[in-house]
PDB file of C-alpha atoms in Angstrom:
ATOM      1  CA  ALA A 170       0.016  -0.014  -0.001  1.00  0.00           C
ATOM      2  CA  GLU A 171       1.105   3.548  -0.633  1.00  0.00           C
ATOM      3  CA  ARG A 172      -0.083   4.554   2.722  1.00  0.00           C
ATOM      4  CA  PHE A 173      -0.820   2.687   5.900  1.00  0.00           C
ATOM      5  CA  ALA A 174      -1.304   3.502   9.644  1.00  0.00           C
ATOM      6  CA  ALA A 175       0.932   2.138  12.363  1.00  0.00           C
ATOM      7  CA  PRO A 176       1.190   2.942  16.057  1.00  0.00           C
ATOM      8  CA  LEU A 177       4.090   5.098  16.992  1.00  0.00           C
ATOM      9  CA  HIS A 178       5.480   2.973  19.634  1.00  0.00           C
ATOM     10  CA  ALA A 179       5.912   0.255  16.979  1.00  0.00           C
ATOM     11  CA  LEU A 180       8.273   2.431  14.799  1.00  0.00           C
ATOM     12  CA  VAL A 181      12.030   2.894  15.205  1.00  0.00           C
ATOM     13  CA  GLU A 182      13.918   5.608  13.452  1.00  0.00           C
ATOM     14  CA  VAL A 183      16.723   4.521  11.324  1.00  0.00           C
ATOM     15  CA  PRO A 184      19.827   6.685  12.155  1.00  0.00           C
ATOM     16  CA  ARG A 185      21.545   8.543   9.253  1.00  0.00           C
ATOM     17  CA  ASP A 186      24.679   6.376   9.632  1.00  0.00           C
ATOM     18  CA  VAL A 187      22.714   3.044   9.222  1.00  0.00           C
ATOM     19  CA  ASP A 188      22.187   2.315   5.585  1.00  0.00           C
ATOM     20  CA  ASP A 189      19.441   0.406   4.040  1.00  0.00           C
ATOM     21  CA  ASP A 190      21.520  -2.859   3.987  1.00  0.00           C
ATOM     22  CA  GLY A 191      21.773  -2.658   7.702  1.00  0.00           C
ATOM     23  CA  ALA A 192      18.251  -1.431   8.411  1.00  0.00           C
ATOM     24  CA  VAL A 193      16.647  -4.541   6.723  1.00  0.00           C
ATOM     25  CA  PHE A 194      18.398  -6.817   9.118  1.00  0.00           C
ATOM     26  CA  THR A 195      17.035  -5.014  12.288  1.00  0.00           C
ATOM     27  CA  ASP A 196      14.404  -7.805  12.992  1.00  0.00           C
ATOM     28  CA  VAL A 197      16.914 -10.729  12.736  1.00  0.00           C
ATOM     29  CA  VAL A 198      19.577  -8.726  14.663  1.00  0.00           C
ATOM     30  CA  SER A 199      17.176  -8.117  17.450  1.00  0.00           C
ATOM     31  CA  ARG A 200      16.290 -11.858  17.620  1.00  0.00           C
ATOM     32  CA  ALA A 201      19.992 -12.756  17.824  1.00  0.00           C
ATOM     33  CA  ILE A 202      20.560 -10.304  20.653  1.00  0.00           C
ATOM     34  CA  HIS A 203      17.549 -11.775  22.459  1.00  0.00           C
ATOM     35  CA  ALA A 204      18.582 -15.262  22.000  1.00  0.00           C
ATOM     36  CA  ALA A 205      22.061 -14.467  23.137  1.00  0.00           C
ATOM     37  CA  GLN A 206      20.686 -12.819  26.347  1.00  0.00           C
ATOM     38  CA  GLN A 207      18.458 -15.804  27.084  1.00  0.00           C
ATOM     39  CA  SER A 208      21.342 -18.270  26.803  1.00  0.00           C
ATOM     40  CA  ARG A 209      22.831 -16.618  29.893  1.00  0.00           C
ATOM     41  CA  ALA A 210      26.336 -17.303  28.558  1.00  0.00           C
ATOM     42  CA  ASP A 211      29.314 -15.573  30.036  1.00  0.00           C
ATOM     43  CA  ALA A 212      33.012 -15.347  29.301  1.00  0.00           C
ATOM     44  CA  ARG A 213      33.696 -18.722  30.806  1.00  0.00           C
ATOM     45  CA  ALA A 214      30.923 -20.445  28.784  1.00  0.00           C
ATOM     46  CA  MET A 215      31.552 -22.354  25.491  1.00  0.00           C
ATOM     47  CA  PRO A 216      28.172 -21.931  23.823  1.00  0.00           C
ATOM     48  CA  THR A 217      27.223 -23.714  20.568  1.00  0.00           C
ATOM     49  CA  ILE A 218      24.974 -22.420  17.953  1.00  0.00           C
ATOM     50  CA  VAL A 219      23.235 -24.812  15.637  1.00  0.00           C
ATOM     51  CA  GLY A 220      22.373 -23.427  12.160  1.00  0.00           C
ATOM     52  CA  ASP A 221      24.094 -21.539   9.308  1.00  0.00           C
ATOM     53  CA  ASN A 222      21.420 -19.146   8.414  1.00  0.00           C
ATOM     54  CA  ALA A 223      21.316 -15.385   9.021  1.00  0.00           C
ATOM     55  CA  LEU A 224      20.021 -15.810  12.549  1.00  0.00           C
ATOM     56  CA  ALA A 225      22.633 -18.240  13.427  1.00  0.00           C
ATOM     57  CA  LEU A 226      25.553 -16.106  11.974  1.00  0.00           C
ATOM     58  CA  LEU A 227      24.344 -13.001  13.618  1.00  0.00           C
ATOM     59  CA  ALA A 228      23.908 -14.825  17.008  1.00  0.00           C
ATOM     60  CA  ALA A 229      27.442 -16.155  16.580  1.00  0.00           C
ATOM     61  CA  GLN A 230      28.664 -12.540  16.161  1.00  0.00           C
ATOM     62  CA  VAL A 231      26.710 -11.251  19.144  1.00  0.00           C
ATOM     63  CA  MET A 232      27.879 -14.105  21.323  1.00  0.00           C
ATOM     64  CA  TYR A 233      31.405 -13.778  20.351  1.00  0.00           C
ATOM     65  CA  GLY A 234      31.534 -10.523  22.126  1.00  0.00           C
ATOM     66  CA  VAL A 235      30.532 -12.382  25.349  1.00  0.00           C
ATOM     67  CA  SER A 236      32.189 -15.503  24.900  1.00  0.00           C
ATOM     68  CA  PRO A 237      35.029 -15.931  22.251  1.00  0.00           C
ATOM     69  CA  ARG A 238      34.825 -19.642  22.637  1.00  0.00           C
ATOM     70  CA  VAL A 239      31.430 -19.806  20.956  1.00  0.00           C
ATOM     71  CA  ARG A 240      31.269 -22.172  17.901  1.00  0.00           C
ATOM     72  CA  VAL A 241      28.790 -22.743  15.027  1.00  0.00           C
ATOM     73  CA  ILE A 242      27.525 -26.020  13.775  1.00  0.00           C
ATOM     74  CA  GLY A 243      25.868 -26.082  10.366  1.00  0.00           C
ATOM     75  CA  TRP A 244      25.301 -27.867   7.130  1.00  0.00           C
ATOM     76  CA  HIS A 245      26.785 -25.661   4.440  1.00  0.00           C
ATOM     77  CA  GLU A 246      30.530 -25.180   4.052  1.00  0.00           C
ATOM     78  CA  ARG A 247      30.025 -21.959   2.097  1.00  0.00           C
ATOM     79  CA  THR A 248      27.999 -20.116   4.862  1.00  0.00           C
ATOM     80  CA  LEU A 249      30.067 -21.523   7.721  1.00  0.00           C
ATOM     81  CA  ALA A 250      33.168 -20.200   5.971  1.00  0.00           C
ATOM     82  CA  LEU A 251      32.058 -16.707   6.684  1.00  0.00           C
ATOM     83  CA  CYS A 252      32.675 -17.474  10.557  1.00  0.00           C
ATOM     84  CA  GLU A 253      36.448 -17.244   9.688  1.00  0.00           C
ATOM     85  CA  ARG A 254      35.965 -13.471   9.089  1.00  0.00           C
ATOM     86  CA  TRP A 255      34.783 -13.123  12.630  1.00  0.00           C
ATOM     87  CA  GLY A 256      37.178 -15.440  14.382  1.00  0.00           C
ATOM     88  CA  VAL A 257      34.341 -17.807  15.265  1.00  0.00           C
ATOM     89  CA  LYS A 258      34.935 -21.535  15.386  1.00  0.00           C
ATOM     90  CA  HIS A 259      32.725 -23.685  13.086  1.00  0.00           C
ATOM     91  CA  ARG A 260      32.157 -27.236  12.050  1.00  0.00           C
ATOM     92  CA  LEU A 261      29.894 -29.244   9.811  1.00  0.00           C
ATOM     93  CA  ALA A 262      27.141 -31.109  11.785  1.00  0.00           C
ATOM     94  CA  THR A 263      28.173 -34.329  10.027  1.00  0.00           C
ATOM     95  CA  GLU A 264      31.656 -33.906  11.638  1.00  0.00           C
ATOM     96  CA  ALA A 265      30.549 -32.635  15.052  1.00  0.00           C
ATOM     97  CA  GLY A 266      30.841 -34.893  18.091  1.00  0.00           C
ATOM     98  CA  LEU A 267      27.575 -35.353  19.831  1.00  0.00           C
ATOM     99  CA  ARG A 268      28.961 -35.823  23.263  1.00  0.00           C
ATOM    100  CA  ALA A 269      26.313 -34.374  25.517  1.00  0.00           C
ATOM    101  CA  ASP A 270      28.690 -31.989  27.087  1.00  0.00           C
ATOM    102  CA  GLN A 271      27.461 -28.494  26.252  1.00  0.00           C
ATOM    103  CA  THR A 272      26.068 -26.245  28.896  1.00  0.00           C
ATOM    104  CA  VAL A 273      24.300 -23.932  26.456  1.00  0.00           C
ATOM    105  CA  VAL A 274      23.071 -24.669  22.895  1.00  0.00           C
ATOM    106  CA  VAL A 275      21.265 -22.051  20.732  1.00  0.00           C
ATOM    107  CA  GLU A 276      19.123 -23.740  18.007  1.00  0.00           C
ATOM    108  CA  CYS A 277      18.701 -21.440  15.070  1.00  0.00           C
ATOM    109  CA  SER A 278      17.922 -23.627  12.257  1.00  0.00           C
ATOM    110  CA  GLY A 279      14.301 -24.254  12.886  1.00  0.00           C
ATOM    111  CA  THR A 280      14.609 -27.830  11.675  1.00  0.00           C
ATOM    112  CA  ALA A 281      14.071 -31.319  13.352  1.00  0.00           C
ATOM    113  CA  ASP A 282      17.556 -32.186  12.585  1.00  0.00           C
ATOM    114  CA  GLY A 283      18.870 -28.958  14.314  1.00  0.00           C
ATOM    115  CA  LEU A 284      16.846 -29.702  17.458  1.00  0.00           C
ATOM    116  CA  TYR A 285      18.093 -33.267  17.486  1.00  0.00           C
ATOM    117  CA  VAL A 286      21.736 -32.013  17.176  1.00  0.00           C
ATOM    118  CA  ALA A 287      21.107 -29.515  19.821  1.00  0.00           C
ATOM    119  CA  ALA A 288      19.496 -32.073  22.224  1.00  0.00           C
ATOM    120  CA  SER A 289      22.342 -34.549  21.569  1.00  0.00           C
ATOM    121  CA  MET A 290      25.125 -32.030  22.368  1.00  0.00           C
ATOM    122  CA  ALA A 291      23.513 -30.523  25.552  1.00  0.00           C
ATOM    123  CA  ARG A 292      24.740 -32.081  28.725  1.00  0.00           C
ATOM    124  CA  PRO A 293      22.278 -33.219  31.266  1.00  0.00           C
ATOM    125  CA  ARG A 294      20.072 -30.362  32.677  1.00  0.00           C
ATOM    126  CA  GLY A 295      21.670 -28.133  30.121  1.00  0.00           C
ATOM    127  CA  ARG A 296      19.884 -25.270  28.339  1.00  0.00           C
ATOM    128  CA  ILE A 297      18.681 -25.099  24.758  1.00  0.00           C
ATOM    129  CA  VAL A 298      17.403 -21.747  23.426  1.00  0.00           C
ATOM    130  CA  LEU A 299      14.963 -22.271  20.556  1.00  0.00           C
ATOM    131  CA  ALA A 300      15.648 -19.113  18.635  1.00  0.00           C
ATOM    132  CA  ALA A 301      13.755 -20.315  15.509  1.00  0.00           C
ATOM    133  CA  PRO A 302      10.384 -22.010  15.184  1.00  0.00           C
ATOM    134  CA  ALA A 303      10.231 -25.507  13.798  1.00  0.00           C
ATOM    135  CA  ARG A 304       9.055 -25.656  10.209  1.00  0.00           C
ATOM    136  CA  PRO A 305       5.694 -27.317   9.810  1.00  0.00           C
ATOM    137  CA  ASP A 306       6.836 -29.927   7.204  1.00  0.00           C
ATOM    138  CA  GLU A 307       9.740 -31.133   9.397  1.00  0.00           C
ATOM    139  CA  SER A 308       9.956 -34.872  10.296  1.00  0.00           C
ATOM    140  CA  ARG A 309       7.815 -35.599  13.258  1.00  0.00           C
ATOM    141  CA  ALA A 310       9.960 -38.706  13.955  1.00  0.00           C
ATOM    142  CA  ARG A 311      13.068 -36.665  14.267  1.00  0.00           C
ATOM    143  CA  LEU A 312      11.364 -34.052  16.366  1.00  0.00           C
ATOM    144  CA  ALA A 313      10.099 -36.992  18.671  1.00  0.00           C
ATOM    145  CA  GLU A 314      13.720 -38.136  19.070  1.00  0.00           C
ATOM    146  CA  ALA A 315      14.960 -34.724  20.013  1.00  0.00           C
ATOM    147  CA  LEU A 316      12.194 -34.416  22.601  1.00  0.00           C
ATOM    148  CA  GLU A 317      12.875 -37.868  24.022  1.00  0.00           C
ATOM    149  CA  LEU A 318      16.533 -36.688  24.540  1.00  0.00           C
ATOM    150  CA  ALA A 319      15.224 -33.564  26.204  1.00  0.00           C
ATOM    151  CA  HIS A 320      13.135 -35.635  28.615  1.00  0.00           C
ATOM    152  CA  GLU A 321      15.757 -38.164  29.437  1.00  0.00           C
ATOM    153  CA  ARG A 322      18.490 -35.578  30.073  1.00  0.00           C
ATOM    154  CA  GLU A 323      16.075 -33.108  31.869  1.00  0.00           C
ATOM    155  CA  LEU A 324      17.053 -30.353  29.425  1.00  0.00           C
ATOM    156  CA  GLU A 325      15.765 -26.815  29.727  1.00  0.00           C
ATOM    157  CA  LEU A 326      14.018 -25.683  26.626  1.00  0.00           C
ATOM    158  CA  VAL A 327      13.730 -21.821  26.356  1.00  0.00           C
ATOM    159  CA  GLY A 328      11.638 -20.366  23.691  1.00  0.00           C
ATOM    160  CA  SER A 329      13.099 -17.237  22.222  1.00  0.00           C
ATOM    161  CA  ARG A 330      10.916 -14.918  19.955  1.00  0.00           C
ATOM    162  CA  GLY A 331      11.464 -11.350  18.772  1.00  0.00           C
ATOM    163  CA  GLY A 332      13.616  -8.854  20.427  1.00  0.00           C
ATOM    164  CA  SER A 333      14.284  -5.095  20.856  1.00  0.00           C
ATOM    165  CA  ALA A 334      14.530  -3.317  17.652  1.00  0.00           C
ATOM    166  CA  PRO A 335      16.084  -0.190  19.451  1.00  0.00           C
ATOM    167  CA  GLU A 336      18.811  -2.439  20.735  1.00  0.00           C
ATOM    168  CA  ALA A 337      19.405  -3.965  17.309  1.00  0.00           C
ATOM    169  CA  MET A 338      19.553  -0.449  15.675  1.00  0.00           C
ATOM    170  CA  SER A 339      22.001   0.580  18.297  1.00  0.00           C
ATOM    171  CA  LEU A 340      24.271  -2.479  17.537  1.00  0.00           C
ATOM    172  CA  LEU A 341      23.957  -1.772  13.825  1.00  0.00           C
ATOM    173  CA  GLN A 342      24.845   1.888  14.405  1.00  0.00           C
ATOM    174  CA  ARG A 343      28.105   0.937  16.339  1.00  0.00           C
ATOM    175  CA  GLY A 344      29.058  -1.539  13.578  1.00  0.00           C
ATOM    176  CA  GLY A 345      28.925  -4.430  16.038  1.00  0.00           C
ATOM    177  CA  VAL A 346      27.769  -7.005  13.458  1.00  0.00           C
ATOM    178  CA  ASP A 347      28.639  -7.587   9.967  1.00  0.00           C
ATOM    179  CA  VAL A 348      25.367  -7.916   7.924  1.00  0.00           C
ATOM    180  CA  VAL A 349      26.855  -7.148   4.458  1.00  0.00           C
ATOM    181  CA  SER A 350      28.542 -10.535   4.364  1.00  0.00           C
ATOM    182  CA  LEU A 351      25.010 -12.275   4.692  1.00  0.00           C
ATOM    183  CA  ILE A 352      23.756 -10.777   1.397  1.00  0.00           C
ATOM    184  CA  SER A 353      23.849 -13.632  -0.945  1.00  0.00           C
ATOM    185  CA  ARG A 354      22.491 -11.720  -3.953  1.00  0.00           C
ATOM    186  CA  ARG A 355      20.805  -8.492  -4.886  1.00  0.00           C
ATOM    187  CA  MET A 356      17.879  -8.696  -7.291  1.00  0.00           C
ATOM    188  CA  LYS A 357      15.218  -6.361  -8.810  1.00  0.00           C
ATOM    189  CA  PHE A 358      11.714  -6.294  -7.237  1.00  0.00           C
ATOM    190  CA  ASN A 359      10.222  -7.381 -10.630  1.00  0.00           C
ATOM    191  CA  ASP A 360      12.355 -10.569 -10.463  1.00  0.00           C
ATOM    192  CA  ALA A 361      10.498 -11.696  -7.158  1.00  0.00           C
ATOM    193  CA  PRO A 362       9.714 -15.181  -8.483  1.00  0.00           C
ATOM    194  CA  GLU A 363      13.368 -15.867  -9.423  1.00  0.00           C
ATOM    195  CA  ALA A 364      14.426 -14.364  -6.031  1.00  0.00           C
ATOM    196  CA  LEU A 365      12.344 -16.882  -4.219  1.00  0.00           C
ATOM    197  CA  ARG A 366      13.936 -19.781  -6.037  1.00  0.00           C
ATOM    198  CA  ALA A 367      17.393 -18.234  -5.441  1.00  0.00           C
ATOM    199  CA  ALA A 368      16.540 -17.972  -1.727  1.00  0.00           C
ATOM    200  CA  ALA A 369      15.687 -21.677  -1.563  1.00  0.00           C
ATOM    201  CA  GLU A 370      19.099 -22.676  -2.985  1.00  0.00           C
ATOM    202  CA  PRO A 371      21.411 -24.467  -0.524  1.00  0.00           C
ATOM    203  CA  GLY A 372      23.820 -22.106   1.113  1.00  0.00           C
ATOM    204  CA  SER A 373      21.779 -18.974   0.334  1.00  0.00           C
ATOM    205  CA  ILE A 374      21.408 -16.588   3.156  1.00  0.00           C
ATOM    206  CA  ARG A 375      19.726 -13.457   2.256  1.00  0.00           C
ATOM    207  CA  ILE A 376      18.345 -12.110  -0.975  1.00  0.00           C
ATOM    208  CA  LEU A 377      17.779  -8.283  -1.116  1.00  0.00           C
ATOM    209  CA  LEU A 378      15.159  -6.932  -3.475  1.00  0.00           C
ATOM    210  CA  GLU A 379      15.715  -3.506  -4.836  1.00  0.00           C
ATOM    211  CA  MET A 380      13.197  -1.323  -6.895  1.00  0.00           C
TER     212      MET A 380
END
């Protein structure tokens, strides 16, 4: 719509020194900050992030500022390679040891496999932050296996949804996270159908549409 109404308290002003590339990531940056806060990780912790999408890679950057020993477990070498730019340890899920020794795991993939990996890595009575909702088409059997592990190990599952847009904007303004590296492609708005196909490609992170 050319015009719409929104409550004033729901709007956040974009500072002049935050460009459009940064501003469009406000929502996912706020979710990453919120998930990091709910993890309760400190400098002594060795938190693990499961996933290699935009949320996971931003959460890794946010948590690196708290605990430099954070690591990311994912499924795509191309996206995991971005972690090297930020000094974050990373490993493919197929190569990660599921030793049930992690105090804090942040699940960002929103997949049944991701939740299973998180539950397998968490130590008894450990904490799993569910930063992404499970997709409706995910395997119910795999989800059941993950929940069985959570039950057996008395894991604490913490839902994490949303976050503070002003906090995210402040972090973007300070240059506290790298969002430009998460832009896989730039495409025209008229090419939206092709953009949707590109977004579904393995290893794609974010597709930006421009007028």
